[in-house]
Every structure is written in C-alpha cells, then in structure tokens.
Amino acid sequence: MRLLKIGLLVGALMTPLLASAVRAEPVTLDFWVAWDPTQADAKAAIGQIADFEKSHPNIKIKTQTIAFDALHDKLTASVAAGQAPDLSWGLVEWLGELNRMNALADLTPYAAKWPERDKIYPNALQALTIDGKLLALPNYLGLRGLLYHEDQLKQAGVAAPPKTWAELLDAAQKIKQTTGKFGFGIAGRGVRSPQELLMYLAQNDAEIAKRQPDGKYKNDWAENSDEMKRVTEVFALYRQLLDKGAMPPQAAGWGWEEEDTNFSLGQYAMVIDGAWMSGRAQQNPVQMKDVRVVPPPAGLKPATFFEINPFFVYKGKHPEETWEFASFMLSHAFQGAVNPNRSPRMDVEGDEIWGKPFTSLTPIGVSFPPVALGSITRDMEESIGRVLLKNEDPASVAAWLGKAVNKSLRQTGEISSQ
Amino acid sequence: MVVSRSQNLFRATLTYATLIFFCFFCLFPFLWMLDTALKPAAEVMSDRPSFLIAAPTLENFESILFDSDFAIYFRNSLIVAIASTLLTLTVSVFSSYALSRWGRYAVAKAVGGALLVSQMIPGVLLLVPLYVLMQRLGLLSTYWALILVYCTFMIPLVTFMLKGFFDGVPFELEEAAEMDGCSRVGFIWRILLPLSAPGVLATSAFAFIAAWNEFMFGYVLINDDGHRTLTPGIMLFRGSHQTNWGLLMAASVLAVVPVAIAFVYLQRFLVEGLSAGAVKG
Amino acid sequence: MAAVEHATIAEAAPAPRGMLFRHARMQRVAALFLAPAAAFLLVLIAYPLCNVLWLSFRYANLVDPSTVGFAGFDNYDTILSDEEFAPALWHTFTWTGLSVAGEYALGLASAIALAQPIRGRAIFRGIVVVPWVIPIAVAGLNWIWLLNPDYGLINSWMVRLGLLAHPRDWLGGIDTALLAVTFVNVWRSFPFYTISILAALQAIPPDLHEAAAMDGAGPIRRFLVITMPHLKAVSLTLIFLHIIWTAINFDFIWVMTAGGPLNSSQTLPVMIYKYAMQDHDVGAACALASMSMSFMAAMFFMYYYSVRRKGAR
C-alpha cells in the first residue's frame, strides 16, 4: 500500500516534467540538398536556415549534402525502404515517378491557406500539380537563355546574337573560322541533354508525349508524319552542329558540368544555359565579363526549357513543421538572399544580366509532361548519342525515340489506350 | 651460380628497365593528383596542362582539412575498416580452423561450399534487399550497417586464406598441446595464431583494404554526413554544379597517402605472409 | 564461448565407444566454430538472395504499384527481349577477359622483376603496391581527370607528341569507353597479382634453379620448366578469383562511365543496378541477377570439377 502511494506520488510529480519534456523536444526535419557548400547560394541558405531555427526553437533542420548525380537513386531507394527525408531537392523530371511511388505529401490544403501563394509564378505551381494536387514547391526557376561572349562574336564580325537555328549555325561557323575557338556548345550527356532536346523539340512544335482524352499519355509521332518531320529536323540540327564544326566534337560527351565550365573559361562562344552561371561569373570574372543573355534561337517558334526545380515534401511524421519550413524557404527574405536571380517569386526580380533576361522568358517556357519519366529522359539522352556518336540517320532516330517513349509509358502503366 | 658477367649485366639492365617502367606506370597518376592539388584554381583548368606550377599553393589542402567534413569521413572509414577487419578475423579464425581440421565433416563441407558460392554473388544484386534489411534492423546510416556488410563479403576469402596458413601448422603440435591439457581455444590463441602471425597480418591487411576501398554500399546505406565514409564522401566533392578538381585531388591525396605509406612499409610482411601458406593451396 | 572452452580434446575417453562419442562431440564443436560464419551468410546473403529469387518471379515495379502478383517468367522475358542484354553480356566478357589477362601479364612481369636480387628492391616493391591501395572511387576520379578531353594531361601529351591530331574523349567514345575503363582497372588491380606471384616465387627453392643452371638450362628454359609449374596453383586461384570479382564489379564502371555512352560500357552488374534503382523494376533486376548468378555458378562448378579430375589423375 505504501509502495503504491509512493508510486503515485512520484508519478504525480513526474507527469508535468514528462509533459514539458515531450513538448520541449524539438522536431528534427531531414532535408537533402545537392548544393555545393562552397558556393554563395549554399552559404546564404545555410545562414537563412540557422535564422529559421532560431525563430522556431521547436524545429531543427538536419541538412544532408548529396551530389546531384547521386540524389535520384538515393531518394528512390530511401522511399522504397520507407525512409524518405522530410524534404529534398530534386528535378521536376522525378515528380511523376515519386508521385506514383506514393511518396509525396499533398500540399493543396496548406497552399490554400498560404497568404503568399499569389506571389509565386502560377505556371511554376501548375507544373508541380498532378490531378489537382500540389505535390511539390518550386525551389528555383531554371529558365534557359542563350548566353554568349560578346567579344568573341564581335571579333568574328557577328553583329547580333543569332535568332534562328540557321543564324546560329552560321554565326558558330564564322566564330570558328576567325577566332579558332568553337562557336557553340551543347550537353550531349547527363540530365541536361534531355532538357536541351525538349527545348529544341518545342521550338519545332513537337511534344515528347501528349495527354490523351482518357487522361493518360502517348507519343503520337508515328501517326503524325508532319510532327515526325519536325522531330527529324531537330536531330538533323544536332548533326549539322557537329558536321559543320559549329561545336567541339567532344561536346557529344559533355554533361552540364563541362558545358558550363568550358563556357565560363571562354573556350567557346555561345551556349543555352541558366541563371546559375552568375556563380561562374563570380569565379571567373575576367573570362565572364563580356557575357550577355538573349532568348534562345528559335526554330518554327520561340520556346525554351522551363526548369522548375522543386523542393519535394514527403509524407512524414511532421507535416505541419515541414510545411512551416518549406513555406519559409519561399519567403521573400530567403529567396532574396539565396536565389536573387532565379526565384520562383514574382517579387524577386534579380539584376539586369542574370535576373530579368531569364525571368522574362517565362511565357515561352516548356516543361516535361507530368509522367514517370525515368527511362524517357534516358531514351532522349540516348537519341542524341545515336545521332552524334553513332551517326544514325535523324529520321530513324526520331522514329526510334517515339517508340521508346511509348515503351516506357507502357512499362509504368501510363500509356493511353486511345 | 654459373652465369657470365655480361649475362648478369644484361639481366640487371632488363630488371631495372622493367622496374622503372612499373614505377612510372604506378606513380604518375598519383603524381598528377598531387600536382593538381597543389595548383591554384586558375592553373588547374589549362589548355596546355603541365607538371610545372607557376604559383603552388596549399589552399586546396587547407580548405579540405578545415572547411569540409573530410576529417569526419576519414575517421568513419577508419572506424568501419578496423572494426570490420577485427570482426571478420574473429569469425574467420574459428571457421577456418574448423575447415582446416574437420574438413571432412558434412557440416564443414556445407559451410565451406556456401562460403565459396557466396563469392559469386554480385553485391549490386543484394543492394536493394540489404537496404531494406538494414532499414528493418534500424541500422541504416550507422557504422554497423557497413561493418556487417563488409564482414559478410570478406569472411569467405579471409577464411580460405587463413585455412591455408592453418593447414601449414603441423597436427603434431596440436596433439602435444592436447597432452599438456591445453583447450582448443587456448591452442588457437596461444599457439596457432602466433605461429601464423605473418599470414594473419597479410590477411587482415587484405580485409582492411577491401573495407577501406568499398564504394557502393557506403554510397547507398549511409545517408548521414556524420557516418559517411571516405569514398562516397570524396564523390560528394564533385559538387552539384561543378567539380573543383583541385579540391577533389587534394582530398584524394589526403585519403591515399596514409594508407599508401602504411602499405609500402607493410608489403614486406604481406609477401612473406602469403609466401608462408596461402598460395600453396 | 564457455562451451568452447570446455571442449578440450583431453576429455575424450580411450575406448572405441569413446571414439564414437568423441567423433560426435567433434562434430558439435565443428558446428559451433562454423556457426558465426554461417550466421553471417544466412542473414546477410542467403536471406536477401532468396528474396531476390522470389521477386524474380513476381511483378515488383516500385512506380507501378497496381501490377503485383505472380509473374511466371515474364521478368526473364523482359530481360531477354531487352536489346541491351546481348551487348551487356558481351561487354561483361570483354571487360572480364581483357582485365584479367592484362592484370596477369603485368602482375607476372612485375613479380619476376621484383624477385631479382637487386639494390632498392624494397622501395620498388613498395611503389608497385600503391595503385592497389587507392580506392576505386578515387582512382576512377583521378583517371577521369587524366583522360579529360579539354584539360587532361594524357590527351595533351598525345597531341604534343603527335600521336593524336585532336584531343579524344576516351571515356565518351563508343569504341573507347570500355577499353579505357578496362585499362584503369588493370592499372589498379595488377599489384594484387604481383604480391601473390612474388610470394609464390619466393617459395621456390633456389637450389632448383642452380641445379638446372648446372645442367646447362638457359633462363628462358628455367622459367618454363621450373618457375611456371610452381606458379600454376597460385595463377589458377588468382585468375579464377579475379574472373569472378571482375565480372561482378560495379564500382569502376559506375564511377567512370556509368555504363555510357550509349550503353557501350554497360556490363551486367551496371544493368542490374539500372533496372533496380533507375527503372524501379525490381522483378526484372532480380531476374537478370539470378541469370548472371547461375551462369557464374555453372562456371565455378566446371572449374571445380576440372581441377578435381586433374587432381585425381
């Protein structure tokens, strides 16, 4: 009896202690990023996150830096094992896939109550919405423009940057003849190569997969000979760039990294690239001081790749705190410090070179269809390789890519039956 | 020896020529690594790369040592490699003793066969199931995940190497120890292991290197900077938007040098150890 | 452990009945000694392996959760009808064959040179071990840098020496990627052969050579008649082990080319990884893995029985 009393007494004494202990226990959010910790944007973000932790003592942010090339595989593995982080960086190309894996939190109810929602570019949010559900938030916008070294163009006697594919080929050849340096560069490999290909396709009015009336997707180039012809022209452009010496032959093997590095060192004159190149301008101020930005040269119509780089928010134990942090990262203060030139907020406009010339391209921006892209992007990459490395006929590559896209859609169960 | 002087001279020249070729072959990538690490960023990306450095600098090493998690990765690799080597050895000493002394028993044949076959299984194949298993055991992003996996993949080979050395220890010794009332574990600990010390050293060196060098499991099973090992850690220095080759090479030099020095010193024992037994089988 | 401590041999009784008792006891001790190794195998290899085999007959696509259940041989069919399968198989053979041949040739040459009684032998031996202690990921990155077409040393040297007209993207070319990775693999792996062969060379009694030399045998003849037969056992073991290790190696190719360009350096392990981690088709990945494993096992048994038959003769 006495024991019981003591027990009760101790219990009564402990309860408030325990309760407060539980309440004071901060929530730790896992946040996987792919920034380069030595770069300015990462440093700014780390500082902002520290401020956030100060003003929100109940939330701790645990960031893990993972190389971009490794991020996709690590994310899908962790999702498959039920160990996803709370938030992560990523590519919009993975949205369909993560959605089908049922990994993403539905942010629609939070966004509905979000006072700053109308400050975000609507098409950025639209691109992250599937079946009416908002499944991710925009991290930064990677609109692509034509970057060129003005001095090199002047030296070659090219008065204005090219506005069409023909002008591009012409200018690049002139530059090669007069300066000895190559005129243009592409990414023939890696995540950026399908993005560039998607842009050229859109410029020639072709879509990699179209939404069908039943809500599913299909590549219909085989049924539409005009579109197939326009796709063939795109692959022919790649071939011409190589054959006419408009780009260095090794560019067929370049990824984003070689493309960016070589441009920022002034090894060639023109590239389709994004606003992150401002970081290179800080690193190589001498070689980058003559760089200007204009819209990409057009095919049948102007278009560019609109990379909506997302934050993925996963189904986790702390949805409220995660939303709190995610919306903080879209605040004016955070965006102004971290993404001054590529913010998804309309009220963060950026400077004259690295901001406005890119954000002004928003209306002509195109993105990937919201399906599980996995092997589609790899097929697109392969199609460029087939043209450039294997020297296959552009028409047969176009036909091959159409078939490969449909095969991939079939594998993931997203093919339209119509 | 009945060899003429000129033949001797020819032989020495040939030997030296071969060895100098091999030294160049083995070292020049390493020297280029060191050279790049000592260059300032502006010289690293040069159209006409050369070994000459106009303004050598230690800034790459400084930023690796003081501004990055390199030291943590290094420590983690050391912990994982040492722990898995010790655990592998402990388990393998018993299994190889059993295979050496009781190889005819059905149980020894079964386990021995299983150990052999397990060498044929590609690690990639077990990646997903092991990931899920580690997650169920709550070991993801811990040292134990890597230690256990490395042990599993090292035990077969270490067992067979040790068996070679144990086979070389005469049976009579064991009988004599038995007469003196020495227990079996006592015999292994006090007589067998000291007798095969060079072999055990060579074997542990092998296990250590295998664990130290492993990349794939470290890359997949660890999602936490605090527990990340060196090889995936170095891959991270290929940042998200550009590879800083100077930094990368500085990190590589720092990762390689301590182990390389240890091995240059240890290789004598390695050859002697292997010579003593394993290769005869 | 306590049980092991008590298992002293001295306790055994001398009578025939005792012998039998002793035999049973020995078997128990043997089982006990083997138990930890067996436990590792069961939990970390056998269990996941059964999982893999089981999944290879089921639909298991992570991005298509709606299709589940028994798949029969569908997954095997997916693999066999994949147009990349035959090239990947061929690449695996090329990669393994060339790697092992190159490694053995370099290992043998360096071991023989290092076995000569010359000055500075210890230093040379130390240097030759260096590539082997460099982690694959680091070696891979270092060679990517050396082979870089824009800033790499090797291309620059070759152009300056007139061997090449233009820098060549060795890792990015369809014809050269697999060969380049193979070369780097040989560079990194041959010291293991050197050490092992050197150890075997030292175990050859020197008087054999002397006696042969007395009989008038030249160095080449002595090499063929004395050295090579002594190296036979170690060579077979080395080659066999490395055939397996090279064929299942994933790290090197993944770090250096990730199987590219256009899958021209894709081997079976890389293909397994892509199926599992990028296409999320775990069923097909498991089917491919099961096939490649049974192939290995078949090779192993062929080797095992041929060695045993020769041994019996």
XYZ file of C-alpha atoms in Angstrom, chain B residues 102-271:
170
model
C 37.483 -31.072 -39.726
C 37.194 -30.512 -43.455
C 35.718 -33.986 -43.933
C 32.676 -33.378 -41.790
C 29.422 -32.758 -43.563
C 28.845 -29.505 -41.704
C 32.279 -28.193 -42.724
C 31.687 -29.192 -46.333
C 28.326 -27.454 -46.360
C 29.577 -24.210 -44.844
C 32.745 -24.287 -46.943
C 30.695 -24.734 -50.097
C 28.353 -21.940 -49.106
C 31.302 -19.642 -48.445
C 32.689 -20.360 -51.908
C 29.413 -19.823 -53.687
C 28.793 -16.577 -51.813
C 31.854 -15.123 -53.555
C 29.994 -15.354 -56.811
C 27.080 -13.180 -55.846
C 27.301 -9.666 -57.217
C 26.943 -7.104 -54.445
C 24.684 -4.996 -56.669
C 22.185 -7.791 -56.660
C 21.840 -7.691 -52.873
C 21.771 -3.924 -52.724
C 18.022 -3.478 -52.506
C 17.281 -6.411 -50.152
C 20.166 -5.424 -47.880
C 18.961 -1.852 -47.825
C 15.521 -2.997 -46.749
C 17.014 -5.438 -44.225
C 19.188 -2.751 -42.666
C 16.241 -0.445 -42.504
C 14.186 -3.100 -40.689
C 17.019 -3.669 -38.265
C 17.206 0.083 -37.745
C 20.828 0.110 -38.837
C 20.641 2.422 -41.844
C 23.148 5.263 -41.613
C 25.066 3.563 -38.829
C 28.556 2.108 -38.755
C 27.067 -1.304 -38.056
C 25.334 -1.452 -41.423
C 28.665 -1.173 -43.216
C 30.623 -3.280 -40.736
C 28.191 -6.176 -41.041
C 28.029 -5.993 -44.824
C 31.796 -5.751 -45.240
C 32.282 -8.690 -42.878
C 29.860 -10.790 -44.861
C 31.690 -10.164 -48.088
C 35.154 -10.617 -46.542
C 34.601 -13.696 -44.385
C 34.742 -16.229 -47.234
C 38.040 -15.054 -48.634
C 39.661 -14.478 -45.249
C 38.520 -17.917 -44.136
C 40.161 -19.582 -47.119
C 43.338 -17.569 -46.777
C 43.633 -18.404 -43.090
C 42.860 -22.037 -43.779
C 45.945 -22.128 -45.968
C 48.115 -20.950 -43.080
C 46.449 -23.215 -40.539
C 46.928 -26.203 -42.831
C 50.641 -25.487 -42.640
C 50.761 -25.854 -38.853
C 51.569 -29.500 -38.176
C 48.988 -31.630 -36.468
C 51.578 -32.980 -34.014
C 51.777 -29.566 -32.372
C 48.124 -29.718 -31.568
C 48.451 -33.213 -30.153
C 51.318 -32.066 -27.973
C 49.255 -29.154 -26.715
C 46.420 -31.530 -26.077
C 48.733 -33.675 -23.925
C 49.578 -30.606 -21.894
C 45.889 -30.089 -21.254
C 45.560 -27.031 -23.455
C 41.987 -26.295 -24.517
C 41.168 -25.876 -28.165
C 40.576 -22.150 -27.916
C 43.735 -21.900 -25.835
C 45.640 -23.724 -28.576
C 44.287 -21.391 -31.261
C 45.062 -18.294 -29.235
C 48.441 -19.253 -27.768
C 49.995 -21.434 -30.467
C 48.186 -21.376 -33.792
C 47.773 -17.624 -34.201
C 51.315 -16.659 -33.143
C 52.697 -19.335 -35.477
C 50.758 -17.989 -38.442
C 51.223 -14.325 -37.482
C 52.626 -13.165 -40.861
C 49.733 -14.847 -42.625
C 47.196 -13.322 -40.275
C 48.773 -9.917 -40.821
C 48.644 -10.306 -44.599
C 45.035 -11.445 -44.417
C 43.975 -8.569 -42.201
C 45.734 -6.122 -44.498
C 43.686 -7.534 -47.316
C 40.432 -7.254 -45.374
C 41.276 -3.724 -44.296
C 41.978 -2.582 -47.857
C 38.774 -4.140 -49.122
C 36.717 -2.324 -46.490
C 38.627 0.927 -46.922
C 38.105 0.931 -50.668
C 34.476 -0.125 -50.835
C 32.218 2.383 -52.502
C 28.792 1.048 -53.412
C 27.421 0.051 -50.025
C 28.881 3.120 -48.363
C 27.162 5.163 -51.055
C 23.761 3.556 -50.623
C 23.499 2.528 -46.961
C 24.686 5.790 -45.403
C 22.562 8.915 -45.664
C 24.125 10.852 -42.859
C 27.166 13.106 -43.140
C 28.205 12.131 -39.633
C 28.603 8.482 -40.645
C 29.599 8.808 -44.272
C 32.815 7.066 -45.255
C 35.624 8.401 -47.362
C 34.938 7.007 -50.830
C 31.350 8.270 -51.147
C 32.468 11.384 -49.279
C 35.022 12.174 -51.947
C 32.426 11.687 -54.654
C 30.492 14.436 -52.891
C 33.275 16.867 -53.545
C 32.009 16.691 -57.091
C 29.546 19.362 -56.072
C 26.132 19.901 -57.536
C 27.142 22.494 -60.081
C 30.812 21.996 -60.726
C 33.743 19.789 -59.991
C 36.578 21.544 -58.293
C 39.394 19.294 -59.463
C 41.955 20.956 -57.220
C 39.887 20.246 -54.113
C 38.984 16.774 -55.298
C 42.594 15.861 -55.895
C 43.670 17.326 -52.564
C 41.065 15.171 -50.839
C 42.245 12.160 -52.831
C 45.856 12.740 -51.866
C 44.921 13.005 -48.206
C 42.838 9.849 -48.465
C 45.507 7.824 -50.190
C 48.774 8.891 -48.588
C 48.415 7.494 -45.050
C 47.269 4.099 -46.278
C 49.852 4.037 -49.042
C 52.663 4.765 -46.615
C 51.428 2.104 -44.225
C 51.368 -0.409 -47.067
C 54.699 0.473 -48.533
C 56.020 -0.368 -45.106
C 53.839 -3.453 -44.650
C 54.298 -5.021 -48.078
C 57.315 -6.993 -46.858
C 55.134 -8.838 -44.358
C 52.443 -9.154 -46.959
C 54.690 -11.057 -49.348
